[in-house]
Amino acid sequence: MLGSRTTEFARGLRAVALAWLPGWRGRSFALARAVGAPHSGDLQPPACPESRGRQFSLSAAAVVDSAPRPLQPYLRLMRLDKPIGTWLLYLPCTWSIGLAAEPGCFPDCYMLSLFGTGAILMRGAGCTINDMWDQDYDKKVTRTANRPIAAGDISTFQSFVFLGGQLTLALGVLLCLNYYSIVLGASSLLLVITYPLMKRITYWPQLALGLTFNWGALLGWSAIKGSCDPSVCLPLYFSGVMWTLIYDTIYAHQDKRDDVLIGLKSTALRFGENTKQWLSGFSVAMLGALSLVGVNSGQTAPYYTALGAVGAHLVHQIYTLDIHRPEDCWNKFISNRTLGLILFLGIVLGNLCKEKKTDKTKKSIENTIEN
């Protein structure tokens, strides 16, 4: 009996790891609202009759479905079955950690894993807070009526306890960092708690989400270096905020009808038919800030090549966007994970090329001295 349970547990761990790999076949189509993003709900994928049943699957949703039944509402509350939001929270952290690495070195794997764990926990905490604030709104919308709190699967008290557990674990992760980073990370908690309310009072809730979601662009660098370098961290943070305005505005167009009905606000409603012009402006600002990051951090050719690919991705994304087709908005939204990974790869390769450049410079200096 013990052997069979051990085997099942090992298979479960392997399934979770594979389910979170980017692009893994069978990943659930899920709209996470990016940590309970400021819209009315999650886009559910169309049900496939063939997939109903006990078929083996490695998607994140299938892993959650295979969990013990009493645990499932809590896993759905933290959107563990919908990892796209966690990716969008995590990627700015990877950019910062990659940029802070020593020339010629790979990013710190320990820090990448630590921030990955923190991203899962903080995204889950944000979703819990969002659903606690929005439970009355969620009950009025078909797509969100089955959220655990709105559906009554979890009580408000239970969600408070669960939130406390997530924040406690996240604090444990934060305490693994230096003192500067602990203070910096703790200071973001106010944003995490208050940004879900912004959709009630302003047409710019996506800006509040961007300020919250990209805190890792500051924290990743300080975790490696011990403090923030404003010449690198601030333009990186700004570029992340612009990026969030792009992808979350696209996502908000899926919810604009529901938002109007229940009285919520978003940049999708603010921009309307002028959305593409606004997104183009945000893209230019993002690329300009990332270029400044490259100059100030001494980046090399692979970084700027990746930056060109990011620019091409944004141009294609905005040019082909149909704001009146929710499925197209969804596809454009999730494609931003690829954009973030491209930039991370460019940072890593660009940093590795710094060593070659440094070696050549040293040899040149040595030759000059010898002559």
Coordinates of C-alpha atoms in Angstrom, one line a residue:
M1 CA 0.0 0.0 0.0
L2 CA 2.8 2.4 0.9
G3 CA 4.7 1.6 -2.3
S4 CA 1.6 2.3 -4.4
R5 CA 1.0 5.6 -2.7
T6 CA 4.7 6.6 -3.1
T7 CA 4.4 5.8 -6.8
E8 CA 1.3 7.9 -7.2
F9 CA 2.9 10.8 -5.4
A10 CA 5.9 10.7 -7.6
R11 CA 3.8 10.6 -10.7
G12 CA 1.8 13.6 -9.4
L13 CA 5.0 15.6 -8.8
R14 CA 6.2 14.8 -12.4
A15 CA 2.7 15.8 -13.7
V16 CA 2.8 19.1 -11.9
A17 CA 6.3 19.9 -13.2
L18 CA 5.4 19.1 -16.8
A19 CA 2.1 20.9 -16.6
W20 CA 4.0 24.2 -15.9
L21 CA 6.4 23.9 -18.8
P22 CA 5.7 26.7 -21.4
G23 CA 3.9 25.4 -24.4
W24 CA 3.3 21.9 -23.0
R25 CA 0.8 20.1 -25.1
G26 CA -2.6 20.0 -23.4
R27 CA -2.1 23.0 -21.1
S28 CA -5.5 24.3 -20.1
F29 CA -6.8 27.3 -21.8
A30 CA -7.3 29.5 -18.8
L31 CA -7.8 33.1 -18.1
A32 CA -6.2 34.0 -14.8
R33 CA -7.1 37.6 -14.8
A34 CA -3.4 37.8 -14.2
V35 CA -3.5 37.5 -10.4
G36 CA -7.2 38.3 -10.3
A37 CA -6.7 41.0 -12.9
P38 CA -9.2 43.8 -12.9
H39 CA -11.8 42.3 -15.1
S40 CA -15.0 40.3 -14.5
G41 CA -13.7 36.8 -14.8
D42 CA -11.9 33.9 -16.3
L43 CA -12.3 32.8 -19.9
Q44 CA -13.2 29.1 -19.8
P45 CA -12.2 26.8 -22.7
P46 CA -14.9 25.1 -24.7
A47 CA -15.7 21.7 -23.3
C48 CA -14.6 18.7 -25.3
P49 CA -16.9 15.7 -25.0
E50 CA -14.0 13.4 -25.7
S51 CA -12.0 14.9 -22.8
R52 CA -14.7 14.2 -20.2
G53 CA -13.8 11.2 -18.2
R54 CA -10.7 9.7 -16.7
Q55 CA -8.3 10.2 -19.5
F56 CA -4.7 10.9 -18.5
S57 CA -3.6 14.4 -19.1
L58 CA -0.6 16.6 -18.1
S59 CA -2.4 19.9 -18.3
A60 CA -2.4 22.1 -15.2
A61 CA -6.2 21.9 -15.0
A62 CA -6.0 18.1 -15.2
V63 CA -3.5 18.0 -12.3
V64 CA -5.9 20.1 -10.2
D65 CA -8.8 17.9 -11.2
S66 CA -6.8 14.8 -10.0
A67 CA -6.2 16.4 -6.6
P68 CA -8.2 15.3 -3.6
R69 CA -11.7 16.7 -3.9
P70 CA -11.7 18.8 -0.7
L71 CA -8.4 20.5 -1.9
Q72 CA -9.6 21.4 -5.4
P73 CA -11.6 24.6 -4.5
Y74 CA -8.5 26.0 -2.9
L75 CA -6.3 25.2 -5.8
R76 CA -8.8 26.8 -8.1
L77 CA -9.0 29.8 -5.8
M78 CA -5.3 30.4 -6.3
R79 CA -5.7 29.7 -10.0
L80 CA -3.2 26.8 -9.9
D81 CA -5.1 25.3 -12.9
K82 CA -4.5 28.5 -14.9
P83 CA -0.8 29.3 -14.8
I84 CA -0.6 32.1 -17.5
G85 CA -1.0 34.8 -14.8
T86 CA 1.9 33.3 -12.8
W87 CA 4.1 33.4 -15.9
L88 CA 3.3 37.1 -16.5
L89 CA 4.1 37.8 -12.8
Y90 CA 7.3 35.7 -12.9
L91 CA 8.9 36.8 -16.1
P92 CA 9.8 40.4 -15.1
C93 CA 11.6 38.8 -12.1
T94 CA 13.6 36.6 -14.5
W95 CA 14.6 39.6 -16.6
S96 CA 15.9 41.4 -13.5
I97 CA 17.8 38.4 -12.2
G98 CA 19.3 37.8 -15.6
L99 CA 20.5 41.4 -16.0
A100 CA 22.0 41.3 -12.5
A101 CA 24.1 38.2 -13.3
E102 CA 27.9 38.6 -13.5
P103 CA 29.2 39.0 -17.1
G104 CA 29.7 35.7 -18.8
C105 CA 27.5 33.9 -16.2
F106 CA 24.1 32.3 -16.3
P107 CA 21.4 33.7 -14.0
D108 CA 21.4 32.4 -10.4
C109 CA 19.3 29.2 -10.6
Y110 CA 18.5 29.3 -6.9
M111 CA 17.1 32.8 -7.2
L112 CA 15.1 31.9 -10.3
S113 CA 13.5 28.9 -8.4
L114 CA 12.9 31.0 -5.3
F115 CA 11.2 33.8 -7.3
G116 CA 9.2 31.1 -9.2
T117 CA 7.9 29.8 -5.9
G118 CA 7.1 33.3 -4.7
A119 CA 5.3 34.1 -7.9
I120 CA 3.0 31.1 -7.5
L121 CA 2.2 32.1 -3.9
M122 CA 1.8 35.8 -4.5
R123 CA -0.3 35.3 -7.6
G124 CA -2.5 32.9 -5.6
A125 CA -2.8 35.4 -2.8
G126 CA -3.7 38.1 -5.2
C127 CA -6.4 35.9 -6.8
T128 CA -7.8 35.1 -3.3
I129 CA -8.0 38.8 -2.4
N130 CA -9.5 39.6 -5.8
D131 CA -12.2 36.9 -5.4
M132 CA -13.0 38.0 -1.8
W133 CA -13.5 41.6 -3.0
D134 CA -15.5 40.5 -6.1
Q135 CA -17.7 37.7 -4.9
D136 CA -20.9 39.7 -5.3
Y137 CA -19.9 40.8 -8.8
D138 CA -18.8 37.2 -9.7
K139 CA -22.2 35.8 -8.8
K140 CA -23.8 38.1 -11.5
V141 CA -21.6 36.9 -14.4
T142 CA -22.1 33.4 -15.8
R143 CA -18.4 32.9 -16.5
T144 CA -17.4 33.7 -12.9
A145 CA -20.3 32.3 -11.0
N146 CA -18.5 29.1 -10.5
R147 CA -15.5 30.6 -8.7
P148 CA -15.0 28.9 -5.4
I149 CA -16.1 31.8 -3.2
A150 CA -19.0 33.0 -5.4
A151 CA -20.2 29.4 -5.8
G152 CA -20.1 28.8 -2.0
D153 CA -17.5 26.1 -2.2
I154 CA -15.3 28.2 0.2
S155 CA -16.6 30.5 2.8
T156 CA -15.3 34.0 3.4
F157 CA -13.7 32.9 6.7
Q158 CA -12.0 29.9 5.0
S159 CA -10.6 32.2 2.3
F160 CA -9.2 34.5 5.0
V161 CA -7.4 31.5 6.6
F162 CA -6.2 30.3 3.2
L163 CA -4.9 33.8 2.4
G164 CA -3.1 33.9 5.6
G165 CA -1.4 30.6 4.8
Q166 CA -0.3 31.8 1.4
L167 CA 1.1 35.1 2.7
T168 CA 2.9 33.2 5.5
L169 CA 4.6 30.9 2.9
A170 CA 5.4 33.9 0.7
L171 CA 7.0 35.6 3.7
G172 CA 9.1 32.6 4.2
V173 CA 10.4 33.0 0.7
L174 CA 11.0 36.7 1.1
L175 CA 13.0 36.1 4.3
C176 CA 15.5 34.1 2.2
L177 CA 16.6 37.4 0.6
N178 CA 18.8 40.2 1.9
Y179 CA 17.4 42.9 4.2
Y180 CA 17.1 45.5 1.5
S181 CA 15.0 43.0 -0.6
I182 CA 12.9 42.0 2.4
V183 CA 11.8 45.6 3.0
L184 CA 11.3 46.2 -0.8
G185 CA 9.2 43.1 -1.2
A186 CA 7.1 43.8 1.9
S187 CA 6.3 47.3 0.5
S188 CA 4.5 45.8 -2.4
L189 CA 1.8 44.2 -0.2
L190 CA -0.3 47.4 -0.2
L191 CA -0.5 47.3 -4.0
V192 CA -1.4 43.6 -3.9
I193 CA -4.3 44.3 -1.5
T194 CA -5.7 47.4 -3.1
Y195 CA -5.3 47.0 -6.9
P196 CA -8.4 44.8 -7.2
L197 CA -10.4 47.8 -6.1
M198 CA -9.2 50.1 -8.8
K199 CA -11.7 48.8 -11.4
R200 CA -14.4 50.3 -9.3
I201 CA -13.0 53.9 -9.2
T202 CA -10.8 54.4 -12.3
Y203 CA -10.7 53.4 -16.0
W204 CA -7.0 52.7 -15.5
P205 CA -7.0 49.5 -13.3
Q206 CA -4.5 48.0 -15.7
L207 CA -2.0 50.6 -14.6
A208 CA -2.5 49.6 -11.0
L209 CA -2.0 45.9 -12.1
G210 CA 1.2 46.9 -13.9
L211 CA 2.6 48.6 -10.9
T212 CA 1.9 45.5 -8.8
F213 CA 2.8 42.8 -11.3
N214 CA 6.2 44.2 -12.2
W215 CA 7.6 44.7 -8.7
G216 CA 9.8 41.7 -9.4
A217 CA 11.8 43.9 -11.9
L218 CA 13.0 45.8 -8.9
L219 CA 13.2 42.9 -6.4
G220 CA 15.2 40.5 -8.7
W221 CA 18.0 42.9 -9.1
S222 CA 18.2 43.8 -5.4
A223 CA 18.1 40.1 -4.4
I224 CA 21.4 39.6 -6.4
K225 CA 23.1 42.9 -5.9
G226 CA 21.9 44.0 -2.5
S227 CA 20.2 47.2 -3.7
C228 CA 18.6 48.7 -6.8
D229 CA 20.5 50.4 -9.6
P230 CA 18.0 53.1 -10.7
S231 CA 19.7 53.4 -14.2
V232 CA 18.7 49.8 -14.9
C233 CA 15.8 48.9 -12.5
L234 CA 13.6 51.9 -13.1
P235 CA 13.5 51.7 -16.9
L236 CA 13.0 47.9 -16.6
Y237 CA 10.1 48.5 -14.2
F238 CA 8.6 51.1 -16.5
S239 CA 8.9 48.7 -19.5
G240 CA 7.1 46.0 -17.5
V241 CA 4.3 48.4 -16.6
M242 CA 3.9 49.3 -20.3
W243 CA 3.8 45.6 -21.2
T244 CA 1.1 45.0 -18.6
L245 CA -1.0 47.8 -20.1
I246 CA -0.6 46.1 -23.5
Y247 CA -1.6 42.6 -22.6
D248 CA -4.2 43.3 -20.0
T249 CA -6.0 45.9 -22.2
I250 CA -6.2 43.2 -24.8
Y251 CA -7.6 40.8 -22.3
A252 CA -10.0 43.4 -20.9
H253 CA -11.8 43.6 -24.3
Q254 CA -13.1 40.1 -23.7
D255 CA -14.9 41.4 -20.6
K256 CA -16.1 44.8 -21.7
R257 CA -19.7 43.9 -22.1
D258 CA -19.9 42.3 -18.7
D259 CA -17.9 45.2 -17.2
V260 CA -20.5 47.7 -18.5
L261 CA -23.4 45.7 -17.2
I262 CA -22.0 45.4 -13.7
G263 CA -20.4 48.9 -13.5
L264 CA -16.7 48.0 -13.6
K265 CA -14.1 50.1 -15.5
S266 CA -11.1 49.2 -17.6
T267 CA -8.7 50.6 -20.2
A268 CA -10.6 48.6 -22.9
L269 CA -13.7 50.8 -22.2
R270 CA -11.5 53.9 -21.9
F271 CA -9.8 53.4 -25.2
G272 CA -12.6 51.8 -27.2
E273 CA -12.0 51.9 -30.9
N274 CA -8.7 53.8 -30.4
T275 CA -7.2 50.8 -28.6
K276 CA -4.6 50.0 -31.3
Q277 CA -3.3 53.6 -31.2
W278 CA -2.9 53.4 -27.4
L279 CA -1.2 50.0 -27.6
S280 CA 1.2 51.2 -30.2
G281 CA 2.2 54.1 -27.9
F282 CA 2.7 51.7 -25.0
S283 CA 4.8 49.4 -27.2
V284 CA 7.1 52.3 -28.3
A285 CA 7.5 53.3 -24.7
M286 CA 8.3 49.7 -23.7
L287 CA 10.9 49.2 -26.4
G288 CA 12.5 52.6 -25.7
A289 CA 12.8 51.7 -22.0
L290 CA 14.2 48.3 -22.7
S291 CA 16.8 49.9 -25.1
L292 CA 17.9 52.1 -22.2
V293 CA 18.1 49.1 -20.0
G294 CA 20.5 47.5 -22.5
V295 CA 22.7 50.5 -22.8
N296 CA 22.9 51.1 -19.0
S297 CA 23.6 47.4 -18.3
G298 CA 26.2 47.0 -21.1
Q299 CA 24.2 44.4 -23.0
T300 CA 25.5 42.9 -26.2
A301 CA 24.1 41.9 -29.6
P302 CA 21.9 38.9 -28.6
Y303 CA 20.0 41.2 -26.3
Y304 CA 19.2 43.7 -29.0
T305 CA 18.4 40.9 -31.4
A306 CA 15.8 39.6 -28.9
L307 CA 14.6 43.2 -28.5
G308 CA 14.0 43.3 -32.3
A309 CA 12.0 40.1 -32.0
V310 CA 10.0 41.5 -29.2
G311 CA 9.2 44.6 -31.3
A312 CA 8.1 42.4 -34.2
H313 CA 5.9 40.4 -31.9
L314 CA 4.2 43.5 -30.6
V315 CA 3.7 44.9 -34.1
H316 CA 2.1 41.6 -35.3
Q317 CA 0.1 41.4 -32.1
I318 CA -1.4 44.8 -32.4
Y319 CA -1.8 44.9 -36.2
T320 CA -3.7 41.6 -36.3
L321 CA -5.7 42.2 -33.1
D322 CA -9.5 42.1 -33.4
I323 CA -10.9 43.6 -30.3
H324 CA -14.4 42.4 -31.1
R325 CA -13.4 38.7 -31.1
P326 CA -12.9 37.4 -27.6
E327 CA -11.1 34.3 -28.8
D328 CA -8.6 36.4 -30.8
C329 CA -8.0 38.6 -27.7
W330 CA -7.4 35.5 -25.7
N331 CA -4.8 34.2 -28.2
K332 CA -3.0 37.5 -28.3
F333 CA -3.1 37.7 -24.5
I334 CA -1.4 34.3 -23.9
S335 CA 1.2 34.9 -26.6
N336 CA 2.8 37.4 -24.3
R337 CA 4.3 34.6 -22.3
T338 CA 6.4 33.8 -25.5
L339 CA 7.3 37.5 -25.7
G340 CA 8.6 37.5 -22.1
L341 CA 10.6 34.3 -22.7
I342 CA 12.2 35.7 -25.8
L343 CA 13.4 38.7 -23.8
F344 CA 14.7 36.6 -21.0
L345 CA 16.6 34.4 -23.5
G346 CA 18.1 37.6 -25.1
I347 CA 19.2 38.8 -21.7
V348 CA 20.9 35.5 -20.8
L349 CA 22.7 35.2 -24.2
G350 CA 23.6 38.8 -24.2
N351 CA 25.2 38.5 -20.7
L352 CA 27.1 35.4 -21.8
C353 CA 28.6 37.3 -24.7
K354 CA 30.0 39.9 -22.3
E355 CA 32.7 37.5 -21.2
K356 CA 34.0 37.1 -24.7
K357 CA 34.0 40.9 -25.1
T358 CA 35.9 41.3 -21.8
D359 CA 38.4 38.6 -22.7
K360 CA 39.2 40.3 -26.0
T361 CA 39.6 43.6 -24.2
K362 CA 42.0 42.1 -21.7
K363 CA 44.1 40.5 -24.4
S364 CA 44.2 43.8 -26.3
I365 CA 45.3 45.6 -23.2
E366 CA 48.0 42.9 -22.5
N367 CA 49.3 43.1 -26.0
T368 CA 49.5 46.9 -25.8
I369 CA 51.5 46.7 -22.6
E370 CA 53.8 44.0 -24.0
N371 CA 54.5 46.1 -27.1

